[in-house]
Every structure is written in C-alpha cells, then in structure tokens.
PDB file of C-alpha atoms in Angstrom:
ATOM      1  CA  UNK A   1      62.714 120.755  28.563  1.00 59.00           C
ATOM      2  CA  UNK A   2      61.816 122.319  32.064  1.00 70.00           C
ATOM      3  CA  UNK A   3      59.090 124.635  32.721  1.00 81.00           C
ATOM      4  CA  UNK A   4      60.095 128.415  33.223  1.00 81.00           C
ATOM      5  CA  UNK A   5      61.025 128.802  36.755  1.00 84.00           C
ATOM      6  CA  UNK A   6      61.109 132.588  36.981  1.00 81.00           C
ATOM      7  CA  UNK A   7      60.524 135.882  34.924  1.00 84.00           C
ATOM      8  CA  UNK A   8      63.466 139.060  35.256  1.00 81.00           C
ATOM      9  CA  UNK A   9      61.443 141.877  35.323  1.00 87.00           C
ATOM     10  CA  UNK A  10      64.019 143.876  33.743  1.00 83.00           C
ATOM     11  CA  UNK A  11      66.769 142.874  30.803  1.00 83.00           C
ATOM     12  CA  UNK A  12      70.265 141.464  32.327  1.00 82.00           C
ATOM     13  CA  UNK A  13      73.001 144.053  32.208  1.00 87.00           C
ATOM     14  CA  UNK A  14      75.401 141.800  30.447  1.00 90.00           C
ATOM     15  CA  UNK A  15      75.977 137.976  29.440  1.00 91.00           C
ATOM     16  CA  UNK A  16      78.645 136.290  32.176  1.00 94.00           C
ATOM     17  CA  UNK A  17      81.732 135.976  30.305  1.00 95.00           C
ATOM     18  CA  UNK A  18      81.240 138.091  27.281  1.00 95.00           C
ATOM     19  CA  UNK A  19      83.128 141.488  26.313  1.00 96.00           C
ATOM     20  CA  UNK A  20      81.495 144.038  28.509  1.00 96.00           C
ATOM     21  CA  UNK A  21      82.812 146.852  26.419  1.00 95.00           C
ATOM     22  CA  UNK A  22      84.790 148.001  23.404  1.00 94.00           C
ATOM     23  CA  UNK A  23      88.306 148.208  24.633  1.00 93.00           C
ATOM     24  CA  UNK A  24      91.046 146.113  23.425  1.00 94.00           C
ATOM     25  CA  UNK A  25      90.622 142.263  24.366  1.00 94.00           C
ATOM     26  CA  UNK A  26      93.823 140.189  24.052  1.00 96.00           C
ATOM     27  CA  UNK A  27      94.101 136.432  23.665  1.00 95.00           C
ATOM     28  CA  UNK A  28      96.655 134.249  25.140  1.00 96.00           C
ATOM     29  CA  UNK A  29      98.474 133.015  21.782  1.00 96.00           C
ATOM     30  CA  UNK A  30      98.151 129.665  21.562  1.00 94.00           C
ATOM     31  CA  UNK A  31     100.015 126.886  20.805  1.00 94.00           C
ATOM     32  CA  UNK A  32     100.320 125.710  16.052  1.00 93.00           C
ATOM     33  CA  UNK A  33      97.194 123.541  16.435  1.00 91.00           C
ATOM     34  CA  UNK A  34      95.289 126.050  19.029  1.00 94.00           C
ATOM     35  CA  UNK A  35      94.178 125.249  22.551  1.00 96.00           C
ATOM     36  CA  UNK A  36      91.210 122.886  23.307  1.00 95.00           C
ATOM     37  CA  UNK A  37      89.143 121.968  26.239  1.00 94.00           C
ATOM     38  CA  UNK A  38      90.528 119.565  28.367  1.00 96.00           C
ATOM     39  CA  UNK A  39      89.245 115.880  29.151  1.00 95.00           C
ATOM     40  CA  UNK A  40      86.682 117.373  31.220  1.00 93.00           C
ATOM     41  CA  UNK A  41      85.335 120.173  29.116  1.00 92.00           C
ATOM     42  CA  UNK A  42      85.926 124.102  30.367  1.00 93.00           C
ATOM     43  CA  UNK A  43      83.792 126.083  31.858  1.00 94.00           C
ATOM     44  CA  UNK A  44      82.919 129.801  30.229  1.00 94.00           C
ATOM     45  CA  UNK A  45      83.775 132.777  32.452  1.00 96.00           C
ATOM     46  CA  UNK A  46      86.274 131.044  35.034  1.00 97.00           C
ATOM     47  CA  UNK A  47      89.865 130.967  34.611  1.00 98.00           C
ATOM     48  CA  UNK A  48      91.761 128.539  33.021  1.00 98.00           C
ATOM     49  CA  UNK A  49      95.152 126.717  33.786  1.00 98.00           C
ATOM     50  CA  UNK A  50      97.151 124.533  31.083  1.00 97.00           C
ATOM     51  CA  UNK A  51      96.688 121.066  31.529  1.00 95.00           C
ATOM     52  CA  UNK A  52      99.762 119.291  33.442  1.00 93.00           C
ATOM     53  CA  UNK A  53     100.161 116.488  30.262  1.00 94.00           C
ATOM     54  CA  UNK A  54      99.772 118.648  27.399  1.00 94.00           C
ATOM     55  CA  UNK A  55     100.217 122.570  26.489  1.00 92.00           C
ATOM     56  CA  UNK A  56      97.190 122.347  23.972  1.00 96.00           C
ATOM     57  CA  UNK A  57      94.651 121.221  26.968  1.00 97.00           C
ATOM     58  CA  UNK A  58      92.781 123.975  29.422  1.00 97.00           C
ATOM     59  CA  UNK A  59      90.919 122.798  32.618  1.00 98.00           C
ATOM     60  CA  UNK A  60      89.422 124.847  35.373  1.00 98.00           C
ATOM     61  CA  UNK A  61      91.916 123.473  37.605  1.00 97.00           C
ATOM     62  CA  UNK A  62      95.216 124.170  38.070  1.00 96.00           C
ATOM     63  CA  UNK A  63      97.940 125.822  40.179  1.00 96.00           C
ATOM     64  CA  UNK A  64      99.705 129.197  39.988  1.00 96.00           C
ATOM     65  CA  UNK A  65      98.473 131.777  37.783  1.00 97.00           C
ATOM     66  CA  UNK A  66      96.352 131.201  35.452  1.00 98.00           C
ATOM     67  CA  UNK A  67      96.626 131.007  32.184  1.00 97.00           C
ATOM     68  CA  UNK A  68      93.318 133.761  30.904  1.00 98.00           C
ATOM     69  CA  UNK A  69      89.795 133.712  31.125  1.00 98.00           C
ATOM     70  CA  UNK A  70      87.836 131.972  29.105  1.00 97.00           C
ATOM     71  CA  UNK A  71      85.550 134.159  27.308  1.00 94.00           C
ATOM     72  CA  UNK A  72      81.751 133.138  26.723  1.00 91.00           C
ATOM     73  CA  UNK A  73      82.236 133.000  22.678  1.00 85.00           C
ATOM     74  CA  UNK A  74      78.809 130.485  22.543  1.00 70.00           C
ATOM     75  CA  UNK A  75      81.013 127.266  21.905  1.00 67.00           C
ATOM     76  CA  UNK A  76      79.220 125.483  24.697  1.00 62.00           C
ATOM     77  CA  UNK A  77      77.207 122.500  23.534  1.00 68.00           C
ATOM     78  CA  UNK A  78      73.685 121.983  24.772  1.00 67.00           C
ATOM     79  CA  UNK A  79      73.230 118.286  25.369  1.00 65.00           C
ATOM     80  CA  UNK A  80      69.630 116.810  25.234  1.00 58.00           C
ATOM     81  CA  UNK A  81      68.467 117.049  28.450  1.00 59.00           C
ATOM     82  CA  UNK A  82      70.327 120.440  29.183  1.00 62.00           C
ATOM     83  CA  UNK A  83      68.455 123.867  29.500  1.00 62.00           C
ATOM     84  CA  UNK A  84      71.748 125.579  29.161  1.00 70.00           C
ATOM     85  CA  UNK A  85      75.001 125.345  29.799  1.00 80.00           C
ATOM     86  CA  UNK A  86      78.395 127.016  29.903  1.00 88.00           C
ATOM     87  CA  UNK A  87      80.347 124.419  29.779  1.00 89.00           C
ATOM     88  CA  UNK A  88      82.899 123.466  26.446  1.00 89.00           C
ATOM     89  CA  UNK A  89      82.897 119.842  25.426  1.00 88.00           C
ATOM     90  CA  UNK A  90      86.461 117.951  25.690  1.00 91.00           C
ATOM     91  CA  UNK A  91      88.406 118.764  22.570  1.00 92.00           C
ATOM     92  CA  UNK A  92      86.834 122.134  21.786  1.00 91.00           C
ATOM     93  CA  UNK A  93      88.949 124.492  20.654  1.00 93.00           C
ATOM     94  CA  UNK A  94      88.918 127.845  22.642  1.00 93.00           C
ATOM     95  CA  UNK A  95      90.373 131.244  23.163  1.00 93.00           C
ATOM     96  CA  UNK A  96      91.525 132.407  26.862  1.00 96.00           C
ATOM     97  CA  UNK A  97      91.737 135.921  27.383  1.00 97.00           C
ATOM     98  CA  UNK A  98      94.972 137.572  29.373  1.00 96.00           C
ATOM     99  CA  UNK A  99      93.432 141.455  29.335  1.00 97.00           C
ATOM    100  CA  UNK A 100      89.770 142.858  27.915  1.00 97.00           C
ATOM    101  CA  UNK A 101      86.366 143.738  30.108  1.00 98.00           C
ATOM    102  CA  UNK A 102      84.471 141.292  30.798  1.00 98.00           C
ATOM    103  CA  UNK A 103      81.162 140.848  32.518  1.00 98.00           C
ATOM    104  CA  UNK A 104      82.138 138.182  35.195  1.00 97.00           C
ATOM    105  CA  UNK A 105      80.041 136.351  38.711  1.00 96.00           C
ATOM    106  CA  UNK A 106      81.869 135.843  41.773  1.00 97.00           C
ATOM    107  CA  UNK A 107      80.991 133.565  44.574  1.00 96.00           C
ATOM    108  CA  UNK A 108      81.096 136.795  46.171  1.00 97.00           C
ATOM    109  CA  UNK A 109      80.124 139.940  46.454  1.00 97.00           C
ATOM    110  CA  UNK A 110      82.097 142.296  44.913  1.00 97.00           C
ATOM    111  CA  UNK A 111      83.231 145.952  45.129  1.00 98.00           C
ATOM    112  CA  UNK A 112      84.659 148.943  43.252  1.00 98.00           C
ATOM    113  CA  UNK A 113      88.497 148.653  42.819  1.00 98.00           C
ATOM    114  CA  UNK A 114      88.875 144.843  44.301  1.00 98.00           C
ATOM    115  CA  UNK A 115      90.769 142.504  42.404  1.00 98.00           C
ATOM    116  CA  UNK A 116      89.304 139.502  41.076  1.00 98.00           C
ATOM    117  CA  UNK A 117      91.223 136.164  42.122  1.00 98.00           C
ATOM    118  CA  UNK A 118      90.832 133.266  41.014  1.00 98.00           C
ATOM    119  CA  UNK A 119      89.704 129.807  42.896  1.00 98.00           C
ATOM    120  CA  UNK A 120      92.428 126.768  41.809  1.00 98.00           C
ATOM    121  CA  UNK A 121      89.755 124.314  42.480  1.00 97.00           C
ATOM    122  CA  UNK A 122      87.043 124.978  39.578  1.00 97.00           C
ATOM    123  CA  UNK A 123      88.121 128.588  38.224  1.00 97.00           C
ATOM    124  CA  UNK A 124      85.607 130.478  39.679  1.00 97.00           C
ATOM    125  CA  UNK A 125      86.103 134.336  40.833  1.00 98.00           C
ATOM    126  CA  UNK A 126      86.715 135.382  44.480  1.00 98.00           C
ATOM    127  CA  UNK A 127      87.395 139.570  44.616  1.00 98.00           C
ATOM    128  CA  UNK A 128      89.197 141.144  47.489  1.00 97.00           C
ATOM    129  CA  UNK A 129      92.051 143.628  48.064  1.00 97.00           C
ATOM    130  CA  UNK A 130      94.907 143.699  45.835  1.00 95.00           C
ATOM    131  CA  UNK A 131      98.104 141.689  47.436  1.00 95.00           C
ATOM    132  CA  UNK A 132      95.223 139.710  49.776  1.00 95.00           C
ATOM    133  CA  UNK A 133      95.617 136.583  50.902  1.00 95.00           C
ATOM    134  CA  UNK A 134      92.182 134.908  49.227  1.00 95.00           C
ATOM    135  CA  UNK A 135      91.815 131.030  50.745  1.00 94.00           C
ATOM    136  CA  UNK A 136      92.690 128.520  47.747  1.00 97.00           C
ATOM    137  CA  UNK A 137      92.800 131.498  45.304  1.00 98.00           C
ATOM    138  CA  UNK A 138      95.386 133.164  43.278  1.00 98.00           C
ATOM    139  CA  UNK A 139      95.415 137.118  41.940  1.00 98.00           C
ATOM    140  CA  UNK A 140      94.538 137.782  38.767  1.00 98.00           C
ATOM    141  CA  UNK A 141      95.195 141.181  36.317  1.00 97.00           C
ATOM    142  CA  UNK A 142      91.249 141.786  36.710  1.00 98.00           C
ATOM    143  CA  UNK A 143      90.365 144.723  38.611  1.00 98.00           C
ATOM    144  CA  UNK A 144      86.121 144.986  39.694  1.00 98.00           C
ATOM    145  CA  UNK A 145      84.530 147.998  37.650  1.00 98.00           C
ATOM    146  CA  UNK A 146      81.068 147.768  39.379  1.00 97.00           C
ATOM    147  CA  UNK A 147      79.687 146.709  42.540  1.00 97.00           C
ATOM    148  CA  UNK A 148      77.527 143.302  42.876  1.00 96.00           C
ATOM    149  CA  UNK A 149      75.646 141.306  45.321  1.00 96.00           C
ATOM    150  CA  UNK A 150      76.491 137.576  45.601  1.00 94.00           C
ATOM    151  CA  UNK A 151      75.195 135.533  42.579  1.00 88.00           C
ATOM    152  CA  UNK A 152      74.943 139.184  40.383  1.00 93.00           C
ATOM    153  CA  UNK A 153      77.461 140.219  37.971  1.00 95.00           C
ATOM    154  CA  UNK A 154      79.565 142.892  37.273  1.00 97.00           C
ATOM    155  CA  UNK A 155      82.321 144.487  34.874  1.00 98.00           C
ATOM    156  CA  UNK A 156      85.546 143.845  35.444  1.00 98.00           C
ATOM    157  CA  UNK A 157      88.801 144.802  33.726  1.00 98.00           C
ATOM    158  CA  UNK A 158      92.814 144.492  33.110  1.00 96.00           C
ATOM    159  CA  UNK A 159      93.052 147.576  32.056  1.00 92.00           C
ATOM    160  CA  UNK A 160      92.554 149.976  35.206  1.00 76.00           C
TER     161      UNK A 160
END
C-alpha cells in the first residue's frame, strides 16, 4: 500500500459518480440477463456506449450518443496492488443512468448552465454551450449545476 500523499483540509463535497441529490434517478433498462462491463472493464462516472458485438456489453468507447452514465454504485474491484480504483472488472454487471444528479469531474472546468458532453474516446466529461461543437465529444442530457475548476467536481443534472 502507498504512503498518504496528501491531507484535504476540509471533507469532499460529493463522491464522483454518485447521486448528488434526492431527485428521481432513472436507469437505462437493460437487456433479460442485465448489462455487464465490457472486455475491458468500465470506468465509474464516464459515459458509456453499447459494445459493437453484443447489446449486454458497455465500454467507455463508442460512437454517437451514449448510452447513460455509469453511476459510482462501489462495484469496482480493488486489485492487490491498487489504492483505489473506479474501474468495473470485465463481466460485471452494472446500471447506466439516462437522467438523475450526479456529482461528476470534467477534464475541464466547468460553469453554471453548460452542458456536459461526452469524450468518444474514454467517456470522460467535456462541458460547454448547449448545441457546441466540443472536439471528439458528443452532447449529453446533463446540464452543469455548479461551477468547478479543472480536476474539481461539481453537480450536474438531466433534469434542468
């Protein structure tokens, strides 16, 4: 295990990827059997994109829109010589999320009323103006509830 690199002087706002508040969260229904991480695992709090072979797999990869947002529901795995880790082992079963607030990182920063895109290339969040044109990113439902500095996070939501 690594030695502490840093202390937070004062508690996180949220968890990246959980529910950041009590309104209505809605899963993407899946498929008899459910949907499962794909042959590379999935990420928590990127966006998700069914696989091309198979409508039961979910990478962080994909083209169009995606599919949800994969919520941080603690299903990541913590291999031995891990610290942490968000990432779902191959074959997992998990839930994507098409509308709820949740507290999300972009690569960066983010504003009040931007919508959050999503990058085709891992899943990660880009925000900028609705109906922008965001380099190798697609628009998602999510609109930015609070402001954030690169690498902080913030609330965002489908429902404003």
């Amino acid at each position: 295990m690594a030695f502490q690199q840093n202390v937070g002087l004062y508690p996180a706002p949220g968890r990246e990827g959980a529910f950041a508040s009590c309104n209505d969260a809605f899963a993407v229904p899946p498929p008899a059997d459910g949907f499962r991480a794909g042959k590379n695992g999935l990420n928590m709090a990127r966006f998700a994109w069914r696989d091309t072979t198979s409508d039961v797999l979910l990478n962080n990869t994909g083209t169009g829109k995606p599919l949800g947002f994969v919520g941080n529901e603690m299903t990541g795995i913590i291999g031995l010589f891990d610290a942490t880790t968000m990432k779902i082992s191959a074959g997992t079963h998990v839930s994507v999320y098409m509308t709820g607030d949740f507290w999300a990182k972009a690569v960066n920063a983010a504003a009040i009323g931007q919508k959050v895109f999503a990058v085709l290339a891992d899943g990660t969040l880009k925000t900028g103006a609705a109906d922008a044109t965001v380099d190798g990113a697609v628009e998602t439902p999510f609109v930015v509830m609070t402001a954030a500095a690169v690498g902080e996070i913030f609330k965002m939501s489908s429902w404003s």
